[in-house]
CSV table of C-alpha atoms in Angstrom, one decimal:
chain,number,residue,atom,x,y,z
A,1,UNK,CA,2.0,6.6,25.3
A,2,UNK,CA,4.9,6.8,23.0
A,3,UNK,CA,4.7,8.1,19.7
A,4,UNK,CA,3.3,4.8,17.4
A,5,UNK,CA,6.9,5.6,15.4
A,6,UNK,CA,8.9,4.7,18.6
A,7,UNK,CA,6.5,1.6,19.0
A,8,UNK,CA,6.9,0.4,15.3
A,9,UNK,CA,10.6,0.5,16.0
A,10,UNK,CA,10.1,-1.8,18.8
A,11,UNK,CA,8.2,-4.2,16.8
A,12,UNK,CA,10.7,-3.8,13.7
A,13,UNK,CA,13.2,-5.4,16.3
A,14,UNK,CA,10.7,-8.0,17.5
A,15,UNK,CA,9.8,-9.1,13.8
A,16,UNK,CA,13.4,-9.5,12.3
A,17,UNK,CA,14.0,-11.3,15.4
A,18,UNK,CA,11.1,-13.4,15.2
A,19,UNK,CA,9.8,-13.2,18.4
A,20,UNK,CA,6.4,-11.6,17.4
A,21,UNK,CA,3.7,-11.6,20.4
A,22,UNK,CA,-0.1,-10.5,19.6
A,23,UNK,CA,-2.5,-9.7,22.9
A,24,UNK,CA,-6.1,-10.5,22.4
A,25,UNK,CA,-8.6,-9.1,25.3
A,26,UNK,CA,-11.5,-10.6,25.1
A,27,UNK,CA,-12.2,-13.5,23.6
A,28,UNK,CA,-15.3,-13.5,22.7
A,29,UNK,CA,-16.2,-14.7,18.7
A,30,UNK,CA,-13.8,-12.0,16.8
A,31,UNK,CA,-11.0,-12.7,19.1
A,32,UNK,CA,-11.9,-16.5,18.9
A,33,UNK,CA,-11.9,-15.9,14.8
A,34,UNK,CA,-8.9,-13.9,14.9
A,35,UNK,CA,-6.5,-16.6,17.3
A,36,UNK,CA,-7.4,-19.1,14.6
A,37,UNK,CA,-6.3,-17.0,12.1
A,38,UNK,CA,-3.0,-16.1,13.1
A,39,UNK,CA,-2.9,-19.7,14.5
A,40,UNK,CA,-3.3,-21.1,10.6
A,41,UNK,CA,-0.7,-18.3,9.6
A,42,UNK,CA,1.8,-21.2,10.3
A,43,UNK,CA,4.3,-18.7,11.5
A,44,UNK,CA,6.6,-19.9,14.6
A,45,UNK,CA,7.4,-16.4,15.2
A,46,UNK,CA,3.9,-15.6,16.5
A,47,UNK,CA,2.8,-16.4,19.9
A,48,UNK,CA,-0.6,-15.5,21.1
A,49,UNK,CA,-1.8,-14.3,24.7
A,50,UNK,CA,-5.8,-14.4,25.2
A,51,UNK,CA,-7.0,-11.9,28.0
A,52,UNK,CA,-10.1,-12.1,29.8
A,53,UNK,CA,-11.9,-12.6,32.9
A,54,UNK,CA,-13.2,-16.4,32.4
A,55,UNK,CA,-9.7,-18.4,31.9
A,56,UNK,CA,-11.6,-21.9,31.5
A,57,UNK,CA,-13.8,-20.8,28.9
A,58,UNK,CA,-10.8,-18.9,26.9
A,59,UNK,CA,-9.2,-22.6,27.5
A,60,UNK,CA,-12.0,-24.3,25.8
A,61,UNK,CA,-11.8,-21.9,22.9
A,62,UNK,CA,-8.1,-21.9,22.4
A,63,UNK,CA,-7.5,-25.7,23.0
A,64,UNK,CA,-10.4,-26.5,19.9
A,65,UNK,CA,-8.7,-24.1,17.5
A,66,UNK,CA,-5.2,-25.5,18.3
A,67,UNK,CA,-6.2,-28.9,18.0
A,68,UNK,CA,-7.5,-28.2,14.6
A,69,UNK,CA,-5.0,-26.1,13.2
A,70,UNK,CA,-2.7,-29.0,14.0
A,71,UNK,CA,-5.0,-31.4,12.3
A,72,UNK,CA,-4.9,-29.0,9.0
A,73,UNK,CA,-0.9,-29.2,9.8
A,74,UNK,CA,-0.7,-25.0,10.0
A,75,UNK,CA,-0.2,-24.7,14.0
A,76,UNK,CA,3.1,-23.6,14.7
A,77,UNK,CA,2.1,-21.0,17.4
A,78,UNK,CA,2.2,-21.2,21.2
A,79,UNK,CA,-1.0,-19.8,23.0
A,80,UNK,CA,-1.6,-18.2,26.3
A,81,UNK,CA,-4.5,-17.8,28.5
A,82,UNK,CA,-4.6,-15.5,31.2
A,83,UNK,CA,-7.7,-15.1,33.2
A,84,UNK,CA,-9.0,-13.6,36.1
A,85,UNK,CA,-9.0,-10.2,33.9
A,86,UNK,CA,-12.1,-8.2,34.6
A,87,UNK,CA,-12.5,-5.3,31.9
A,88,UNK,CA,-13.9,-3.2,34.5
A,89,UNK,CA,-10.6,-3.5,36.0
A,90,UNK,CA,-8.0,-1.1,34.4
A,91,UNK,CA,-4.7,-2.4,36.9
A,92,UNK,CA,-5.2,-6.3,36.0
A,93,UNK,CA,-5.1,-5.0,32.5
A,94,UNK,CA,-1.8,-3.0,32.7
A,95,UNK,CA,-0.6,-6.2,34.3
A,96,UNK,CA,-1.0,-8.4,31.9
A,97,UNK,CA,0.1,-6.7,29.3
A,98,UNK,CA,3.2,-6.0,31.6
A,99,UNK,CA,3.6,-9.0,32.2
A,100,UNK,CA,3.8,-10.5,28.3
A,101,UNK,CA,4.9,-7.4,26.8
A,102,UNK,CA,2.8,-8.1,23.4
A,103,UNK,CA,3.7,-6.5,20.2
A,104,UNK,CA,0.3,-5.9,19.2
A,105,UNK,CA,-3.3,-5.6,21.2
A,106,UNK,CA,-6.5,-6.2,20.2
A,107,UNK,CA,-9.2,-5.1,21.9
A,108,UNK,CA,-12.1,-7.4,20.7
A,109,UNK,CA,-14.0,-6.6,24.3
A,110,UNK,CA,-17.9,-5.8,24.3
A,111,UNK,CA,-19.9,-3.8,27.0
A,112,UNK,CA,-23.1,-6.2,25.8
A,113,UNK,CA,-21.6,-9.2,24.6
A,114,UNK,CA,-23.8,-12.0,22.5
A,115,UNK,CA,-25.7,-8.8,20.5
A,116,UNK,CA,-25.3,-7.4,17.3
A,117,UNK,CA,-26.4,-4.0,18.4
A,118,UNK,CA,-27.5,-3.1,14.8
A,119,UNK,CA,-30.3,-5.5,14.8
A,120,UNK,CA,-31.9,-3.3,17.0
A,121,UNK,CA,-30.6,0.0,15.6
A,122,UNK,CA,-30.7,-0.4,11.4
A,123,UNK,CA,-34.7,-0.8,10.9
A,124,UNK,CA,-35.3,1.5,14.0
A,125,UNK,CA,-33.5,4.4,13.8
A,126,UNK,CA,-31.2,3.4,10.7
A,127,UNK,CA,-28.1,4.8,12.2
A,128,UNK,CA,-25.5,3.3,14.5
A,129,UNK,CA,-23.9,5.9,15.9
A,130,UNK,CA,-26.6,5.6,19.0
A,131,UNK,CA,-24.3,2.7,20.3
A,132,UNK,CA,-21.2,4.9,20.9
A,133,UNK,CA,-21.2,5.3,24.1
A,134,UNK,CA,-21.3,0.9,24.7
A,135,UNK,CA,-18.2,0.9,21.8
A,136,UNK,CA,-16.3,2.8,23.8
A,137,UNK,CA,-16.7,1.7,27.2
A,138,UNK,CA,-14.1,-1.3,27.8
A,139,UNK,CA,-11.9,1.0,24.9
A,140,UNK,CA,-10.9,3.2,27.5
A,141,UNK,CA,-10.3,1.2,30.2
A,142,UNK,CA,-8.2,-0.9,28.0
A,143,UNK,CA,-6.0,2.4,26.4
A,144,UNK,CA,-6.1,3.5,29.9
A,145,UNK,CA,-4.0,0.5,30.9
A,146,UNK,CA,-2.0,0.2,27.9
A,147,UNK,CA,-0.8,4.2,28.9
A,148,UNK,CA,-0.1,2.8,32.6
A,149,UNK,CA,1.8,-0.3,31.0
A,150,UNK,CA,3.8,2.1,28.5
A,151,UNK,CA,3.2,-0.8,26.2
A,152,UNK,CA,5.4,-0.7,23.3
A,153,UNK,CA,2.4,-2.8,21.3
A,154,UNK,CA,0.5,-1.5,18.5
A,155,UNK,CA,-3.4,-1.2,19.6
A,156,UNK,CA,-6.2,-2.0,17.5
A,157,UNK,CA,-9.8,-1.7,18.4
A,158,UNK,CA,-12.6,-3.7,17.0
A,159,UNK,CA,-15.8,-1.7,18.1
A,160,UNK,CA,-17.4,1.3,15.9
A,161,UNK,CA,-13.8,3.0,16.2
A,162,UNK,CA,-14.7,6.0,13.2
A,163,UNK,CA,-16.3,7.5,16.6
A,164,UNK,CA,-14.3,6.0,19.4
A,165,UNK,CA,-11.1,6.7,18.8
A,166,UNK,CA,-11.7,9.9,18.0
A,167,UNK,CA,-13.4,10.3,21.1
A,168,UNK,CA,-10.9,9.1,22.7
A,169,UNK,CA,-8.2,11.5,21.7
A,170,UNK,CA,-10.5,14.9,21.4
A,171,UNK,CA,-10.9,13.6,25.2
A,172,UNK,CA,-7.2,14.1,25.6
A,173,UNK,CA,-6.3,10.3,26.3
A,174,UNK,CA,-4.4,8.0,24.8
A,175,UNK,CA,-6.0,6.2,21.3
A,176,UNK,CA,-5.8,3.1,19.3
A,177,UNK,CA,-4.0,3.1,16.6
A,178,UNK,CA,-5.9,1.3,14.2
A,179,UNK,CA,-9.5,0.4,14.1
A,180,UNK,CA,-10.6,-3.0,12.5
A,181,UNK,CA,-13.7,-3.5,10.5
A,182,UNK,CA,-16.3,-1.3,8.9
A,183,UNK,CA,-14.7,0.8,5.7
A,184,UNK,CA,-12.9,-2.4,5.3
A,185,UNK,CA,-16.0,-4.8,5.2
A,186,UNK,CA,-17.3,-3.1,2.6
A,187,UNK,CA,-13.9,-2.9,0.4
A,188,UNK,CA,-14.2,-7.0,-0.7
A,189,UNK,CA,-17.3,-6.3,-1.8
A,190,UNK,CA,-16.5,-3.8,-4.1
A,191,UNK,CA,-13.7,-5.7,-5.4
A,192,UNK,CA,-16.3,-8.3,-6.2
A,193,UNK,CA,-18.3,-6.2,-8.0
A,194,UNK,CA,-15.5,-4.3,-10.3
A,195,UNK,CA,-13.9,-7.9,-11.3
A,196,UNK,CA,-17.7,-8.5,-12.0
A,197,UNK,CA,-18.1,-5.3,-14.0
A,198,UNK,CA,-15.1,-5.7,-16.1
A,199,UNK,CA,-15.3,-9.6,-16.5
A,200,UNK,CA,-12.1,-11.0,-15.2
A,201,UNK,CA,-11.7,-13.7,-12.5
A,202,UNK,CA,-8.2,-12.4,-10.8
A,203,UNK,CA,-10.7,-10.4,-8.5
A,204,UNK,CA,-7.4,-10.1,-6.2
A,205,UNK,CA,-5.4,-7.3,-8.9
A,206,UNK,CA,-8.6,-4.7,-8.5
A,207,UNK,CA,-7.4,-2.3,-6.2
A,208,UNK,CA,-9.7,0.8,-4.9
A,209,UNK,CA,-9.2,4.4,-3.4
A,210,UNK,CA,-12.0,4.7,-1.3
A,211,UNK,CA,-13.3,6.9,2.1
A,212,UNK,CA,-16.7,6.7,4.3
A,213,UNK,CA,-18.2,6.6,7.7
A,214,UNK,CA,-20.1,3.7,9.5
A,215,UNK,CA,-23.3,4.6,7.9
A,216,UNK,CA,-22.4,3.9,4.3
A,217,UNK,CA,-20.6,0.4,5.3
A,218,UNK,CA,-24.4,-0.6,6.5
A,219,UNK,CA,-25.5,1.1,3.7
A,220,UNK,CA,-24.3,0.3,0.3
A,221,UNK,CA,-23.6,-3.3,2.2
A,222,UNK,CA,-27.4,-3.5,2.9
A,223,UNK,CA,-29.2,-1.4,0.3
A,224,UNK,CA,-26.0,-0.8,-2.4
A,225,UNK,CA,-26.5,3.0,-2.4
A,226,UNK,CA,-24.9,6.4,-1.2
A,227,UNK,CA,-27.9,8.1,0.5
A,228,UNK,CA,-27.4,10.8,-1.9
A,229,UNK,CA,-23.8,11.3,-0.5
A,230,UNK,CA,-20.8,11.5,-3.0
A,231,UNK,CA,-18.5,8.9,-1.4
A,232,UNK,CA,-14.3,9.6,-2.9
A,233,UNK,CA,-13.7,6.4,-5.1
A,234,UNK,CA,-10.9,5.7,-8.0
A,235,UNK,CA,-10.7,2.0,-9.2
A,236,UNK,CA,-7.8,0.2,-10.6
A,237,UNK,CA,-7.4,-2.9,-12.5
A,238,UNK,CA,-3.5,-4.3,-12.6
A,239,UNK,CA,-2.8,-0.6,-11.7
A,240,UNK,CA,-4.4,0.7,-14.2
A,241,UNK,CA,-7.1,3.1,-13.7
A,242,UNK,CA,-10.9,2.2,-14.4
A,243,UNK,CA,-13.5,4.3,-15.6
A,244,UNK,CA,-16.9,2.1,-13.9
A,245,UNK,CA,-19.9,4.0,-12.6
A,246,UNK,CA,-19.9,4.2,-8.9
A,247,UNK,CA,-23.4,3.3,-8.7
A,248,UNK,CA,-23.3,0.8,-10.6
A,249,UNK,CA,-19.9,-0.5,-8.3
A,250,UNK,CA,-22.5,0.4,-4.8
A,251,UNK,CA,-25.6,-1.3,-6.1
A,252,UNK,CA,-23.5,-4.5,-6.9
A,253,UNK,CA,-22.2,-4.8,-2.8
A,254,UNK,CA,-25.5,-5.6,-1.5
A,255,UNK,CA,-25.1,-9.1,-1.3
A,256,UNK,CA,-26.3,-11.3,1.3
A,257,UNK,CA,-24.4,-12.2,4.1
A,258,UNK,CA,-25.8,-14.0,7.8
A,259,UNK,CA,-27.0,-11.5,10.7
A,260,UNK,CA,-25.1,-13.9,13.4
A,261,UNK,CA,-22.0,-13.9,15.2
A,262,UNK,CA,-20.6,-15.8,11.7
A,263,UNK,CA,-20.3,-11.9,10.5
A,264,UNK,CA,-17.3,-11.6,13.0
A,265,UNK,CA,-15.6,-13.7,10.0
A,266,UNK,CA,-15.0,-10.1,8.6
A,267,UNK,CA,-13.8,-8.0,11.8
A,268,UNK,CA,-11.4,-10.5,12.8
A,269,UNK,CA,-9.8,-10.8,8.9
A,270,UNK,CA,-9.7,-7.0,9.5
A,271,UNK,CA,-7.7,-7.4,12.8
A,272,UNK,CA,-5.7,-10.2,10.7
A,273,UNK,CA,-4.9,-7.7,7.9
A,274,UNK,CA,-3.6,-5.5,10.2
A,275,UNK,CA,-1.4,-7.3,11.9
A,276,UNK,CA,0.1,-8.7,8.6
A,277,UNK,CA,0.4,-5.5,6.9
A,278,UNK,CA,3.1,-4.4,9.7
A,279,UNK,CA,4.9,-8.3,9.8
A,280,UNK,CA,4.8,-7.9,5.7
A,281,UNK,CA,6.0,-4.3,5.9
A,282,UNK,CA,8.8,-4.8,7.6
A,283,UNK,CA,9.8,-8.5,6.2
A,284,UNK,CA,9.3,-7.1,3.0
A,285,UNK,CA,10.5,-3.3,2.8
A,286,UNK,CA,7.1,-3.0,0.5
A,287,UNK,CA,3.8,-0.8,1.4
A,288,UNK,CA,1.0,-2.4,2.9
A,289,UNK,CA,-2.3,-0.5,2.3
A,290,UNK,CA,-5.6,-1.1,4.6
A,291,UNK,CA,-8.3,0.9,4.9
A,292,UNK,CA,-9.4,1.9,8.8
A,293,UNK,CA,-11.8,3.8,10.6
A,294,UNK,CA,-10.9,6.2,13.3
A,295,UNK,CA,-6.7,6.2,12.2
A,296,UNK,CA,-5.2,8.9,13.7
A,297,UNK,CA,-8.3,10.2,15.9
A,298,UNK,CA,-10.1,10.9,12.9
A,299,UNK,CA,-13.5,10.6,12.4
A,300,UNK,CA,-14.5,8.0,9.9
A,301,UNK,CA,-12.9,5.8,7.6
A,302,UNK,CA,-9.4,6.1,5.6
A,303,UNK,CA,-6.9,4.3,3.4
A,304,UNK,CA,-3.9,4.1,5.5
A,305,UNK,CA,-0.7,3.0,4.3
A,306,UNK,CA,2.0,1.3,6.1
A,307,UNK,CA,5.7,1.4,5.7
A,308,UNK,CA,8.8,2.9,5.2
A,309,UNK,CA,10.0,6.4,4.8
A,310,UNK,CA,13.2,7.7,4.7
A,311,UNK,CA,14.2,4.1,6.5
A,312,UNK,CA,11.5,4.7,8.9
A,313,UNK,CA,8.4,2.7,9.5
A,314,UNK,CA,5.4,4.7,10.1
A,315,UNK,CA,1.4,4.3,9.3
A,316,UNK,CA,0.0,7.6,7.5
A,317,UNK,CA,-3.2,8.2,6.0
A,318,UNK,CA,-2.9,7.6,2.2
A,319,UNK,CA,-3.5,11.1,0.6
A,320,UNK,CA,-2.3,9.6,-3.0
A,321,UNK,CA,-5.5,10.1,-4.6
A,322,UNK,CA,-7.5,12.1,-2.5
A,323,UNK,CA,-6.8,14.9,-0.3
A,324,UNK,CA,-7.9,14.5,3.7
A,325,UNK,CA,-10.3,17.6,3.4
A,326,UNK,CA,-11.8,15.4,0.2
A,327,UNK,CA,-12.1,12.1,2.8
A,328,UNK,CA,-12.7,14.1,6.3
A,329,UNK,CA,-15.6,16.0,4.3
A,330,UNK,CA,-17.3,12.9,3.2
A,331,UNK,CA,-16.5,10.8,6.2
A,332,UNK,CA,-18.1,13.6,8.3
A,333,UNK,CA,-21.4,13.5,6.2
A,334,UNK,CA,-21.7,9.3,6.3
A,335,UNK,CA,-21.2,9.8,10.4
A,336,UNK,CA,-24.0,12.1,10.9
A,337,UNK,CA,-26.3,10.0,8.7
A,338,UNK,CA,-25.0,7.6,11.2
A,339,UNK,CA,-26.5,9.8,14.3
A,340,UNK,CA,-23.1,11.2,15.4
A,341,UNK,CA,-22.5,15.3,14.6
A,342,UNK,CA,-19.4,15.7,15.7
A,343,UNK,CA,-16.8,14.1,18.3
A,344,UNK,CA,-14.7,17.5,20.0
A,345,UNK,CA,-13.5,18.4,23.7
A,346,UNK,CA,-14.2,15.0,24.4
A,347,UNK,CA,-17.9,14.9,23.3
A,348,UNK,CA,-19.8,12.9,21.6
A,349,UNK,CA,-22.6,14.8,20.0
A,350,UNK,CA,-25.4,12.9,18.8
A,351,UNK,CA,-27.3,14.6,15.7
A,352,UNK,CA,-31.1,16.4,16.5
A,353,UNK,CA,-32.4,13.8,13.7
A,354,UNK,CA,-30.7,10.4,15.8
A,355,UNK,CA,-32.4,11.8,19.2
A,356,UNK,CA,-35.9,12.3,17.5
A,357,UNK,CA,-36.0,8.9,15.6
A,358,UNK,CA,-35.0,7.2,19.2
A,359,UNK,CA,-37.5,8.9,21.0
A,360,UNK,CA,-40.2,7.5,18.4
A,361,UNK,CA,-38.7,4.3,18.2
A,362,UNK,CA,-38.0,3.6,21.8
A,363,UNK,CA,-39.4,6.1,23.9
A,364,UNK,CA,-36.5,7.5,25.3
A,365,UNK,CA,-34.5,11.3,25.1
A,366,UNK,CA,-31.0,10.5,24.4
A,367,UNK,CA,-28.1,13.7,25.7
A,368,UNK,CA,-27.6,15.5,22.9
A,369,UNK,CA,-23.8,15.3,24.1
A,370,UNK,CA,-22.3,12.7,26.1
A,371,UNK,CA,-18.9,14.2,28.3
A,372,UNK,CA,-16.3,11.7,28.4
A,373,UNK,CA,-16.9,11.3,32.5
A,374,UNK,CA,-20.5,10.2,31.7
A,375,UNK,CA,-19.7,7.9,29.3
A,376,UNK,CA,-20.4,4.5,31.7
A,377,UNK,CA,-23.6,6.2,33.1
A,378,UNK,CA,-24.8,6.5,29.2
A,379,UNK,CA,-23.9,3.0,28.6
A,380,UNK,CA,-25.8,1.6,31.3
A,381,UNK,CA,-28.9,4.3,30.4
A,382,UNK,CA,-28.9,2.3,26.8
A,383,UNK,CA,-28.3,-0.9,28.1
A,384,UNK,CA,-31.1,-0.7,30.6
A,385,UNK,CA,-33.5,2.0,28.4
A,386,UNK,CA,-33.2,0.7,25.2
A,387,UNK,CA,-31.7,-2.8,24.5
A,388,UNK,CA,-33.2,-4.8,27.5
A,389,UNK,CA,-36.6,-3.6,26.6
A,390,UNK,CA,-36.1,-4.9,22.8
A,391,UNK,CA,-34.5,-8.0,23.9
A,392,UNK,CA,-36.6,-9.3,26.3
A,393,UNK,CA,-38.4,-12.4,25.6
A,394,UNK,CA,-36.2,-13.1,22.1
């Protein structure tokens, strides 16, 4: 694929033009989330183009959200459906996005739709990183196509991306460029808290420097502590720095939020943010920050800023505070708490600890690496091995 500086360029022209297309695949309930977002933007410029195999039900879906975003008086976009699109199928992908020429893709596919795989996962064998192998199975088919397209579009990637991205490129193939979700879940929450902690209400001026895997998302989300790990944090209030106790900051995030599909709320204001954060960038000439896992092919989650240098727009990982070693090191320690060791030479390496808890939880020997080529034969070993078995009957 081209470099994501040539592609932003594209998109600069697109967005001062206002002619500003975003490609969902797979509209399941983030992408369904996320078209009613961009629908309520209320921006004429942006037209949407929903990808997947069922083009009735994606009608269904599109024609409610339209209907009410008129109603609320902020539907000024234009929607597409096209069907027929099986994930499975890497040539009807690269034709449709062909065909539209988006400026941005989403990839809001799952290999096991209707499941949030951590139900089975958190109380089990605490870790997520067991699930890899499902995250990344419609990713590659999807970056696959987007590389025989030569899609000019940003990509962003919705599923467990601290790994699969970095997968993706230690595999030699192309990569999103942004993941959605995770790190950035967790950042509301401890904007929540600091506002708390300091007693103001404009919750919206604290601002945070802040790094982690997967695992502390769950986490400090679930349990509002590290693990023991010492997680890179600053905190600013009006842009002035804060002097709060980080504990205090993690113990305040565990606050209680539903275990349905309702969560996709989060994941698809991630995509949102992302999307935004380029359109502001360049309307704007100011710096967007967002925090994402898996930018750049690295493992874990980072602040990434987005804008202009020397009158070039780029994306770059935000080393303003902290240095990468500082973040890398910390993100590497939250993944293998998460059950992944390392992703390299197109690997995944699950850690000793993951494959001993999931052999006393579900009576099965996971790899200890997974090669890129075996990556659909370990999905279906999960699906069948693992989730079927805990599913059945619920």
């Amino acid at each position: 694929m081209k470099s994501l500086e040539n592609r932003l360029k594209t998109i600069e022209e697109h967005v001062k033009s206002d002619s500003i297309k975003v490609m969902i695949i797979g509209l399941g309930s983030v992408g369904a989330y996320l078209m009613d977002y961009l629908i309520s933007r209320n921006d004429p410029a942006i037209s949407v183009i929903a990808v997947g195999r069922d083009a009735a039900k994606m009608q269904m879906k599109v024609n409610i959200a339209s209907v009410a975003g008129l109603i609320r008086g902020v539907n000024r976009s234009h929607v597409y459906v096209e069907g027929g699109v099986d994930l499975n199928d890497v040539e009807a992908i690269a034709a449709a996005i062909r065909k539209y020429e988006p400026d941005f893709i989403v990839n809001s596919s799952r290999a096991y739709p209707g499941l949030k795989y951590g139900s089975i996962s958190w109380g089990n064998v605490r870790a997520y990183g067991i699930w890899t192998p499902l995250s990344i199975r419609f990713t590659k088919n999807v970056m696959e196509a987007c590389e025989k397209a030569d899609t000019d579009a940003v990509v962003i990637n919705t599923s467990y991306s601290d790994a699969v991205i970095p997968w993706l490129k230690s595999a030699g193939k192309a990569f999103p460029d942004f993941g959605s979700g995770n790190l950035n879940h967790l950042i509301p929450r401890m904007k929540f808290a600091v506002a708390n902690m300091l007693g103001v209400d404009d919750f919206w001026n604290v601002s945070l420097m802040f790094a982690a895997g997967h695992f502390h998302d769950v986490c400090i989300s679930k349990e509002g502590h590290t693990e023991g790990v010492k997680l890179p944090l600053k905190v600013y209030y009006r842009g002035e720095e804060k002097q709060l106790s980080a504990d205090d900051i993690f113990a305040a995030c565990s606050i209680p939020m539903p275990v349905d599909q309702t969560r996709n709320m989060m994941n698809a204001s991630s995509n949102y943010q992302i999307i935004t954060a380029v359109i502001d960038a360049i309307r704007t000439g100011e710096d967007q920050r967002v925090f994402s896992p898996g930018f750049g092919g690295n493992i874990g989650g980072y602040p990434v800023t987005v804008g202009y240098v020397d009158g070039v727009l780029g994306a770059r990982i935000d080393e303003s505070v902290f240095s990468f070693e500082e973040m890398n090191k910390a993100d590497r320690e939250s993944m293998a708490l998460d059950g992944v060791e390392d992703v390299r030479d197109g690997m995944l390496i699950y850690t000793d600890h993951l494959i001993e808890k999931a052999q006393n939880a579900f009576g099965v020997t996971l790899p200890k690496t997974v090669a890129y080529d075996d990556i659909d034969k370990t999905a279906k070993f999960i699906i069948d091995e693992i989730i079927i078995p805990q599913t059945e009957g619920k």
